[in-house]
Coordinates of C-alpha atoms and ligand atoms in Angstrom, one line a residue:
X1 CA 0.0 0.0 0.0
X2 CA 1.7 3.2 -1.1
X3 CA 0.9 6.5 -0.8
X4 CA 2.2 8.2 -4.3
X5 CA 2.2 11.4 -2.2
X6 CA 4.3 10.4 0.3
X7 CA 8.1 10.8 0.2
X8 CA 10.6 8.2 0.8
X9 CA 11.5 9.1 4.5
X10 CA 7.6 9.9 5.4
X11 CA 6.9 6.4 3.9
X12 CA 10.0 4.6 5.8
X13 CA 8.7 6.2 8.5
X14 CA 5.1 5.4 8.6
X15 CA 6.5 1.4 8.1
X16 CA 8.4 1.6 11.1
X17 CA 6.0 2.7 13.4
X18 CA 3.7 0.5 12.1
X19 CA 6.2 -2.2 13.4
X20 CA 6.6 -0.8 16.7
X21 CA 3.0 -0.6 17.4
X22 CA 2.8 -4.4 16.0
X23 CA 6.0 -5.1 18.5
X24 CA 4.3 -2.8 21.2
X25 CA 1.3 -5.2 20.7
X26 CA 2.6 -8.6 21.4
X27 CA 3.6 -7.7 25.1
X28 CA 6.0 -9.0 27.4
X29 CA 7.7 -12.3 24.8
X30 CA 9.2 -14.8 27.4
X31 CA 12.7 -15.8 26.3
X32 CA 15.0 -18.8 26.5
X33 CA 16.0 -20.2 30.0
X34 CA 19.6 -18.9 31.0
X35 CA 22.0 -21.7 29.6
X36 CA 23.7 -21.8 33.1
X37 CA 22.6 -21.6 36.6
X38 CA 24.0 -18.8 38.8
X39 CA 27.3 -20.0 39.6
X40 CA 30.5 -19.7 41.3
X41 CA 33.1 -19.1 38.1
X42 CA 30.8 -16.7 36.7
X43 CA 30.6 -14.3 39.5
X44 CA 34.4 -14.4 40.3
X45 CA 35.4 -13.9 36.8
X46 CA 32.8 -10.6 37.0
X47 CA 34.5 -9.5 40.3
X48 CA 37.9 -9.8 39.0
X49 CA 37.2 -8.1 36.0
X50 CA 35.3 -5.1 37.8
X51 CA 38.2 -5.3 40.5
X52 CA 35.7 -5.9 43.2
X53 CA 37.3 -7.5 46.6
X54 CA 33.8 -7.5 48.5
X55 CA 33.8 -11.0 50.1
X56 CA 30.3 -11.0 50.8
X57 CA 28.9 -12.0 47.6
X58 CA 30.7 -15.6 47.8
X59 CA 30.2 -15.9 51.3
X60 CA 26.8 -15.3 51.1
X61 CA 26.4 -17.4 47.5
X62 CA 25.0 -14.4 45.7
X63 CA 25.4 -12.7 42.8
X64 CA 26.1 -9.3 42.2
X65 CA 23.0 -7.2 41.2
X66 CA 24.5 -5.6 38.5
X67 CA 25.5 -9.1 36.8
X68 CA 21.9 -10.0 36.1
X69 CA 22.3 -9.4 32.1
X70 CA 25.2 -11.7 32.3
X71 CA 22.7 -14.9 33.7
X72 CA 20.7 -14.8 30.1
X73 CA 23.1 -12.9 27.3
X74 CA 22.9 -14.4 24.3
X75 CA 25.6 -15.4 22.2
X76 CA 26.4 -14.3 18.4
X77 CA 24.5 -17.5 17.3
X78 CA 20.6 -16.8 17.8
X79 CA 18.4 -19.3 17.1
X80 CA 14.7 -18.0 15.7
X81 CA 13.1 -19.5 18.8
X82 CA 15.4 -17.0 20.8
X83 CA 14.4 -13.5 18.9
X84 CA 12.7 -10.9 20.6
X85 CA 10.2 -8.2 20.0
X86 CA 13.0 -6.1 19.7
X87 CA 15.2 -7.5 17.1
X88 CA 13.0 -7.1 13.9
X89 CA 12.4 -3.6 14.8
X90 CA 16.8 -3.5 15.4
X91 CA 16.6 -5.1 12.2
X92 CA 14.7 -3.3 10.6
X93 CA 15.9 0.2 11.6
X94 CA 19.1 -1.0 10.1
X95 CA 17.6 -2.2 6.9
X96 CA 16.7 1.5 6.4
X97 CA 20.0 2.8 7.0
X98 CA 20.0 3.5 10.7
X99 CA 22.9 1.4 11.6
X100 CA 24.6 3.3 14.1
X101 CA 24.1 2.6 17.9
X102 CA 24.7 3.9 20.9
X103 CA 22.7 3.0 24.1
X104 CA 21.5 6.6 26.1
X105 CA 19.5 4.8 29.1
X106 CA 19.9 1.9 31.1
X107 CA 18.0 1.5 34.6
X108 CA 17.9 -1.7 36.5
X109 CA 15.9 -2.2 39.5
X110 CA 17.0 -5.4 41.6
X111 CA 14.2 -7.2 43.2
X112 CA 16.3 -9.3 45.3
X113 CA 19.8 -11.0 45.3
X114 CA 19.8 -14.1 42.9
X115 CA 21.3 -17.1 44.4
X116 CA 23.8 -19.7 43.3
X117 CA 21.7 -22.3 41.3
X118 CA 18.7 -20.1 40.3
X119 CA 18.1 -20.6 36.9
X120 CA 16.4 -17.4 35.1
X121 CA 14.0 -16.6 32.1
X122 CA 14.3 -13.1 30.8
X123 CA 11.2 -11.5 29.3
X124 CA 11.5 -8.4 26.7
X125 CA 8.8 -6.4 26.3
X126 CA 9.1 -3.0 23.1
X127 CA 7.8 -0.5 24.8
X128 CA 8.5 2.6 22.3
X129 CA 9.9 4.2 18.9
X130 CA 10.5 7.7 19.3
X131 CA 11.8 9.8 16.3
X132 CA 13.0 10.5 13.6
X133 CA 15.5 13.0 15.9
X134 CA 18.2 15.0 14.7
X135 CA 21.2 14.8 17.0
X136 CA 24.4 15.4 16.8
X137 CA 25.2 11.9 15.4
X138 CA 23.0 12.2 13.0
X139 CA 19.3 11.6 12.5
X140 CA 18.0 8.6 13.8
X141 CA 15.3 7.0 16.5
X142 CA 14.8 5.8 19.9
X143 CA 13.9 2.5 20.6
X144 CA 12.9 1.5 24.6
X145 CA 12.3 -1.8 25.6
X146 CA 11.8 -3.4 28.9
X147 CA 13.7 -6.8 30.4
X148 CA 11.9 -8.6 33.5
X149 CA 14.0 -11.5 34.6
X150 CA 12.0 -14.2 36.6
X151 CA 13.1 -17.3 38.7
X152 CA 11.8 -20.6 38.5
X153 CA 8.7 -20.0 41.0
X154 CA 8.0 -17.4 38.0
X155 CA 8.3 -14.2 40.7
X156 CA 10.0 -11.0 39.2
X157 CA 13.8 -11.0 40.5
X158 CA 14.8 -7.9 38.3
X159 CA 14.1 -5.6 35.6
X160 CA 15.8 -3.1 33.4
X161 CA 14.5 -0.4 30.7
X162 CA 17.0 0.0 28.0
X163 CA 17.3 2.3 25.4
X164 CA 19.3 3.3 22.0
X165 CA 19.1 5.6 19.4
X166 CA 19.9 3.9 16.3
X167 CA 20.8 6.5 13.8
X168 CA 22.3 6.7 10.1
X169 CA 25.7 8.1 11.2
X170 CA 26.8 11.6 9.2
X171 CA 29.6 11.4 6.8
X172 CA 31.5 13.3 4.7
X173 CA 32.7 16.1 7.7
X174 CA 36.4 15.7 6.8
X175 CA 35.7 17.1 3.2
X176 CA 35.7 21.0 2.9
X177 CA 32.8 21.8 1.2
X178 CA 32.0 25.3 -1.3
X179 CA 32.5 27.5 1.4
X180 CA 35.7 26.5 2.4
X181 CA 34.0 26.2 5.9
X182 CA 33.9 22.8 7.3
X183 CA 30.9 20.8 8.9
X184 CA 31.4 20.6 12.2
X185 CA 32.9 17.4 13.4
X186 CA 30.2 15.7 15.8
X187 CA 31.9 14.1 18.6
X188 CA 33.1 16.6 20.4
X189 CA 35.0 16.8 23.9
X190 CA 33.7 17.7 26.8
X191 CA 35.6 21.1 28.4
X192 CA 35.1 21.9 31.7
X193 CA 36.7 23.3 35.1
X194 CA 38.9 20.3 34.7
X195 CA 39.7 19.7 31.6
X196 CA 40.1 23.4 29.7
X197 CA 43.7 23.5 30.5
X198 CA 44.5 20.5 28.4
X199 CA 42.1 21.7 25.3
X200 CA 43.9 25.3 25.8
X201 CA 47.1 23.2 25.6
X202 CA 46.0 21.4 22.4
X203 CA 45.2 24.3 20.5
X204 CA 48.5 26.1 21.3
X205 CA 50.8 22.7 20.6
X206 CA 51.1 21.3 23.9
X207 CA 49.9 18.3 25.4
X208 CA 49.3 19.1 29.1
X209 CA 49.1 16.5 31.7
X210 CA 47.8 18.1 35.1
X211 CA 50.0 18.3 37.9
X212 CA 49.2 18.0 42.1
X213 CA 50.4 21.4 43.4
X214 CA 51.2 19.7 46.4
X215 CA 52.5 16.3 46.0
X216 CA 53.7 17.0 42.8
X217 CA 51.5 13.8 41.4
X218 CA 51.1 13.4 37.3
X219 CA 47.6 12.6 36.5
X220 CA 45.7 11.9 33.3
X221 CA 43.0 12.0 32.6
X222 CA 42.6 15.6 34.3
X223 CA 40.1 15.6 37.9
X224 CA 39.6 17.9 40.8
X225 CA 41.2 15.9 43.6
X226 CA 44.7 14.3 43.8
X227 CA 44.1 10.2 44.1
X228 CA 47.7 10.4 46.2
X229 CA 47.1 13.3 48.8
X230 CA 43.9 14.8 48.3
X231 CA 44.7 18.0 47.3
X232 CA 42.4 19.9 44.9
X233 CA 45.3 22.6 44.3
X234 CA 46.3 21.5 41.0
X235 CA 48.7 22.9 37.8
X236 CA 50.1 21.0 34.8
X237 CA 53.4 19.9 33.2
X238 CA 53.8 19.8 29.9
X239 CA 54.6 16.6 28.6
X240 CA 57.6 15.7 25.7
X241 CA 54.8 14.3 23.4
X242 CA 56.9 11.0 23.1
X243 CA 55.4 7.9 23.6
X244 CA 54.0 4.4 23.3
X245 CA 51.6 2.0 22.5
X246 CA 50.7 0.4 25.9
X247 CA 47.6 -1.3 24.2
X248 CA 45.3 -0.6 20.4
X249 CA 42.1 -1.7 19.3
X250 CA 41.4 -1.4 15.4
X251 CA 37.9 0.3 15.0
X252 CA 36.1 -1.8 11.6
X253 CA 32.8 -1.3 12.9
X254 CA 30.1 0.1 13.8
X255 CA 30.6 3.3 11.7
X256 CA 31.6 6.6 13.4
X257 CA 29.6 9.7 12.7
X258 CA 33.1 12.2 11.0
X259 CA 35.1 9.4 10.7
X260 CA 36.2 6.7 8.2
X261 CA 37.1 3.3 9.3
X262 CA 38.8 1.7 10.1
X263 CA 41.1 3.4 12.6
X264 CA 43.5 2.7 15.7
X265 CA 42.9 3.6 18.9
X266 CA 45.7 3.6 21.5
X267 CA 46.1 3.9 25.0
X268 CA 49.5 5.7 25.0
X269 CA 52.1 5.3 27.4
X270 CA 54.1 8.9 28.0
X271 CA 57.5 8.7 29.7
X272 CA 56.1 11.1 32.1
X273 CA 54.3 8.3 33.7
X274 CA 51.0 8.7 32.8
X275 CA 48.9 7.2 29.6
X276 CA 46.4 8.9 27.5
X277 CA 44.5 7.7 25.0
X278 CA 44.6 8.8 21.7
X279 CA 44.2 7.6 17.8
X280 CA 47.7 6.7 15.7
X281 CA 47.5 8.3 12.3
X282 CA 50.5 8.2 9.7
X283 CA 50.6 4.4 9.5
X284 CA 48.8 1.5 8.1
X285 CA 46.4 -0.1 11.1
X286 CA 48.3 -3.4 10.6
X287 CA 51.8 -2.0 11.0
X288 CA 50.8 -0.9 14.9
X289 CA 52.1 -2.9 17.6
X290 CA 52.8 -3.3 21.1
X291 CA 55.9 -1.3 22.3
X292 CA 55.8 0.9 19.1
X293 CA 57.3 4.4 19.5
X294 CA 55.0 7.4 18.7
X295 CA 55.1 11.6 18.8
X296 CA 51.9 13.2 19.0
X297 CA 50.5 15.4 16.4
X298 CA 48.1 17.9 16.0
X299 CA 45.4 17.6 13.7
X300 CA 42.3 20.2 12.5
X301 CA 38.9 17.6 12.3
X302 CA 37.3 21.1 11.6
X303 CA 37.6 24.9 12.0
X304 CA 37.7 24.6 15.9
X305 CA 38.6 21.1 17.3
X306 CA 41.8 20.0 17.2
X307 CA 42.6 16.6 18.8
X308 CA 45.8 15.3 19.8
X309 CA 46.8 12.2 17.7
X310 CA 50.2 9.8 17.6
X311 CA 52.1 9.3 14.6
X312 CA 55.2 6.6 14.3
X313 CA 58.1 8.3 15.7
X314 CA 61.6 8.4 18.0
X315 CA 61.1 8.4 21.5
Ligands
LIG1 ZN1 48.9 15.3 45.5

């Protein structure tokens, strides 16, 4: 049924809501059964990982609230049986080019602690499609669903609204266009009380890593308090711009609104002691490696912003 008056985006649009309503409509979709029980080697791997020494989880043969996604996370493999309301509408927002994500809102409420040998069922339920939105990733909607996890008596043990935008990321910034003016690149850094010294730095050529006043401490990134003495009296050194690569990923995918892919990104060991992290420019993504020396560089990603970036170089 098409509308000859319609345009392309009105008529994408009216198809997707029509799926969320039809998502909306089936309710709260009971999942698959967690694979596992709660157990011992999950919740010690999770602790380890978040550097959490609280012996009372163990002790008590609980789980940490905040694990409960882990109990019932899916793996790469889904069968059909598994799908939720909320993956045909994922699906089909990226079938119409919105195939960026990024999540904006996640609130869990924990009914109770979950005990070693529970077995859980999560439960999804679409609640909403907002949009389309313009933002500053580009345009794009918001999709909200709900997750009720339940124990075997079928009692409520936790829940958590979630929510994305999935957007059709914005390209072409690096290009100048007619006006010699270039769009503005999207992601940009947050400056405040404690971190304007270092974007001052940037634009004048320096890469500034703040300084206790009182202990003399290096820290990166920049804060109000001293994590050695407390002090909130604070100044900044201004580093050699040698370093290297402590550890890299190398970004395929998803896209990044401004950017092409793929791209490294480092965190950066300085000889000063602290490490920043950074992307490596000036060298193919497959000749970075562990160790390698680097010298930061400045470079323009529109008339304003100007990041700090590491090239191959001497240290
Ligand atoms: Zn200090």
């Amino acid at each position: 049924m098409t509308d000859p008056s319609m345009t392309d985006s009105a008529r994408v649009d009216r198809e997707l809501r029509e799926l969320a309503d039809k998502q909306i409509a089936l309710g709260e979709m009971r999942g698959t059964p967690a694979a596992d029980p709660v157990n011992v080697p999950m919740i010690r791997h999770w602790l380890t990982a978040l550097g959490d020494a609280n012996p009372a989880y163990l002790d008590q043969g609980v789980a940490p609230p905040a694990m409960i996604q882990v109990w019932t996370m899916q793996g790469l493999r889904q069968d059909a049986k598994d799908r939720s309301p909320v993956d045909d509408m994922l699906a089909a927002l990226q079938a119409h080019g919105y195939t960026g994500v990024v999540a904006t809102n996640c609130e869990q409420t924990y009914h109770r602690y979950v005990r070693l040998g529970e077995r859980l069922t999560p439960s999804t339920r679409f609640t909403s499609l907002v949009g389309p939105k313009r933002t500053a990733l580009g345009e794009g909607y918001f999709a909200t669903w709900n997750v009720t996890w339940y124990d075997e008596a079928d009692e409520p043990v936790a829940e958590m609204m979630f929510r994305i935008l999935k957007f059709r990321p914005r390209t072409g910034t690096a290009k100048p266009p007619e006006t010699g003016r270039r769009e503005p690149y999207p992601l940009r850094p947050a400056v405040n009380a404690d971190t304007a010294f270092f974007w001052e730095g940037v634009q004048q050529g320096e890469l500034r890593i703040q300084r206790c006043a009182d202990c003399g401490e290096l820290r990166h990134p920049p804060g109000p308090i001293c994590p050695a003495c407390r002090s909130t009296n604070r100044t900044h050194t201004v580093a050699s711009g040698h370093g290297t690569v402590y550890s890299y990923v190398v970004h395929h995918h998803p896209p990044v609104p401004g950017r092409e892919t793929p791209f490294v990104v480092a965190v950066v060991e300085l000889p000063e002691g602290v490490r920043i992290v950074g992307n490596i420019v000036d060298c193919p993504t497959d000749a970075v490696s562990i160790g390698m020396s680097l010298r930061v560089t400045y470079r323009a990603l529109d008339d304003e912003l100007v990041l700090p970036m590491w090239a191959p170089g001497e240290s």
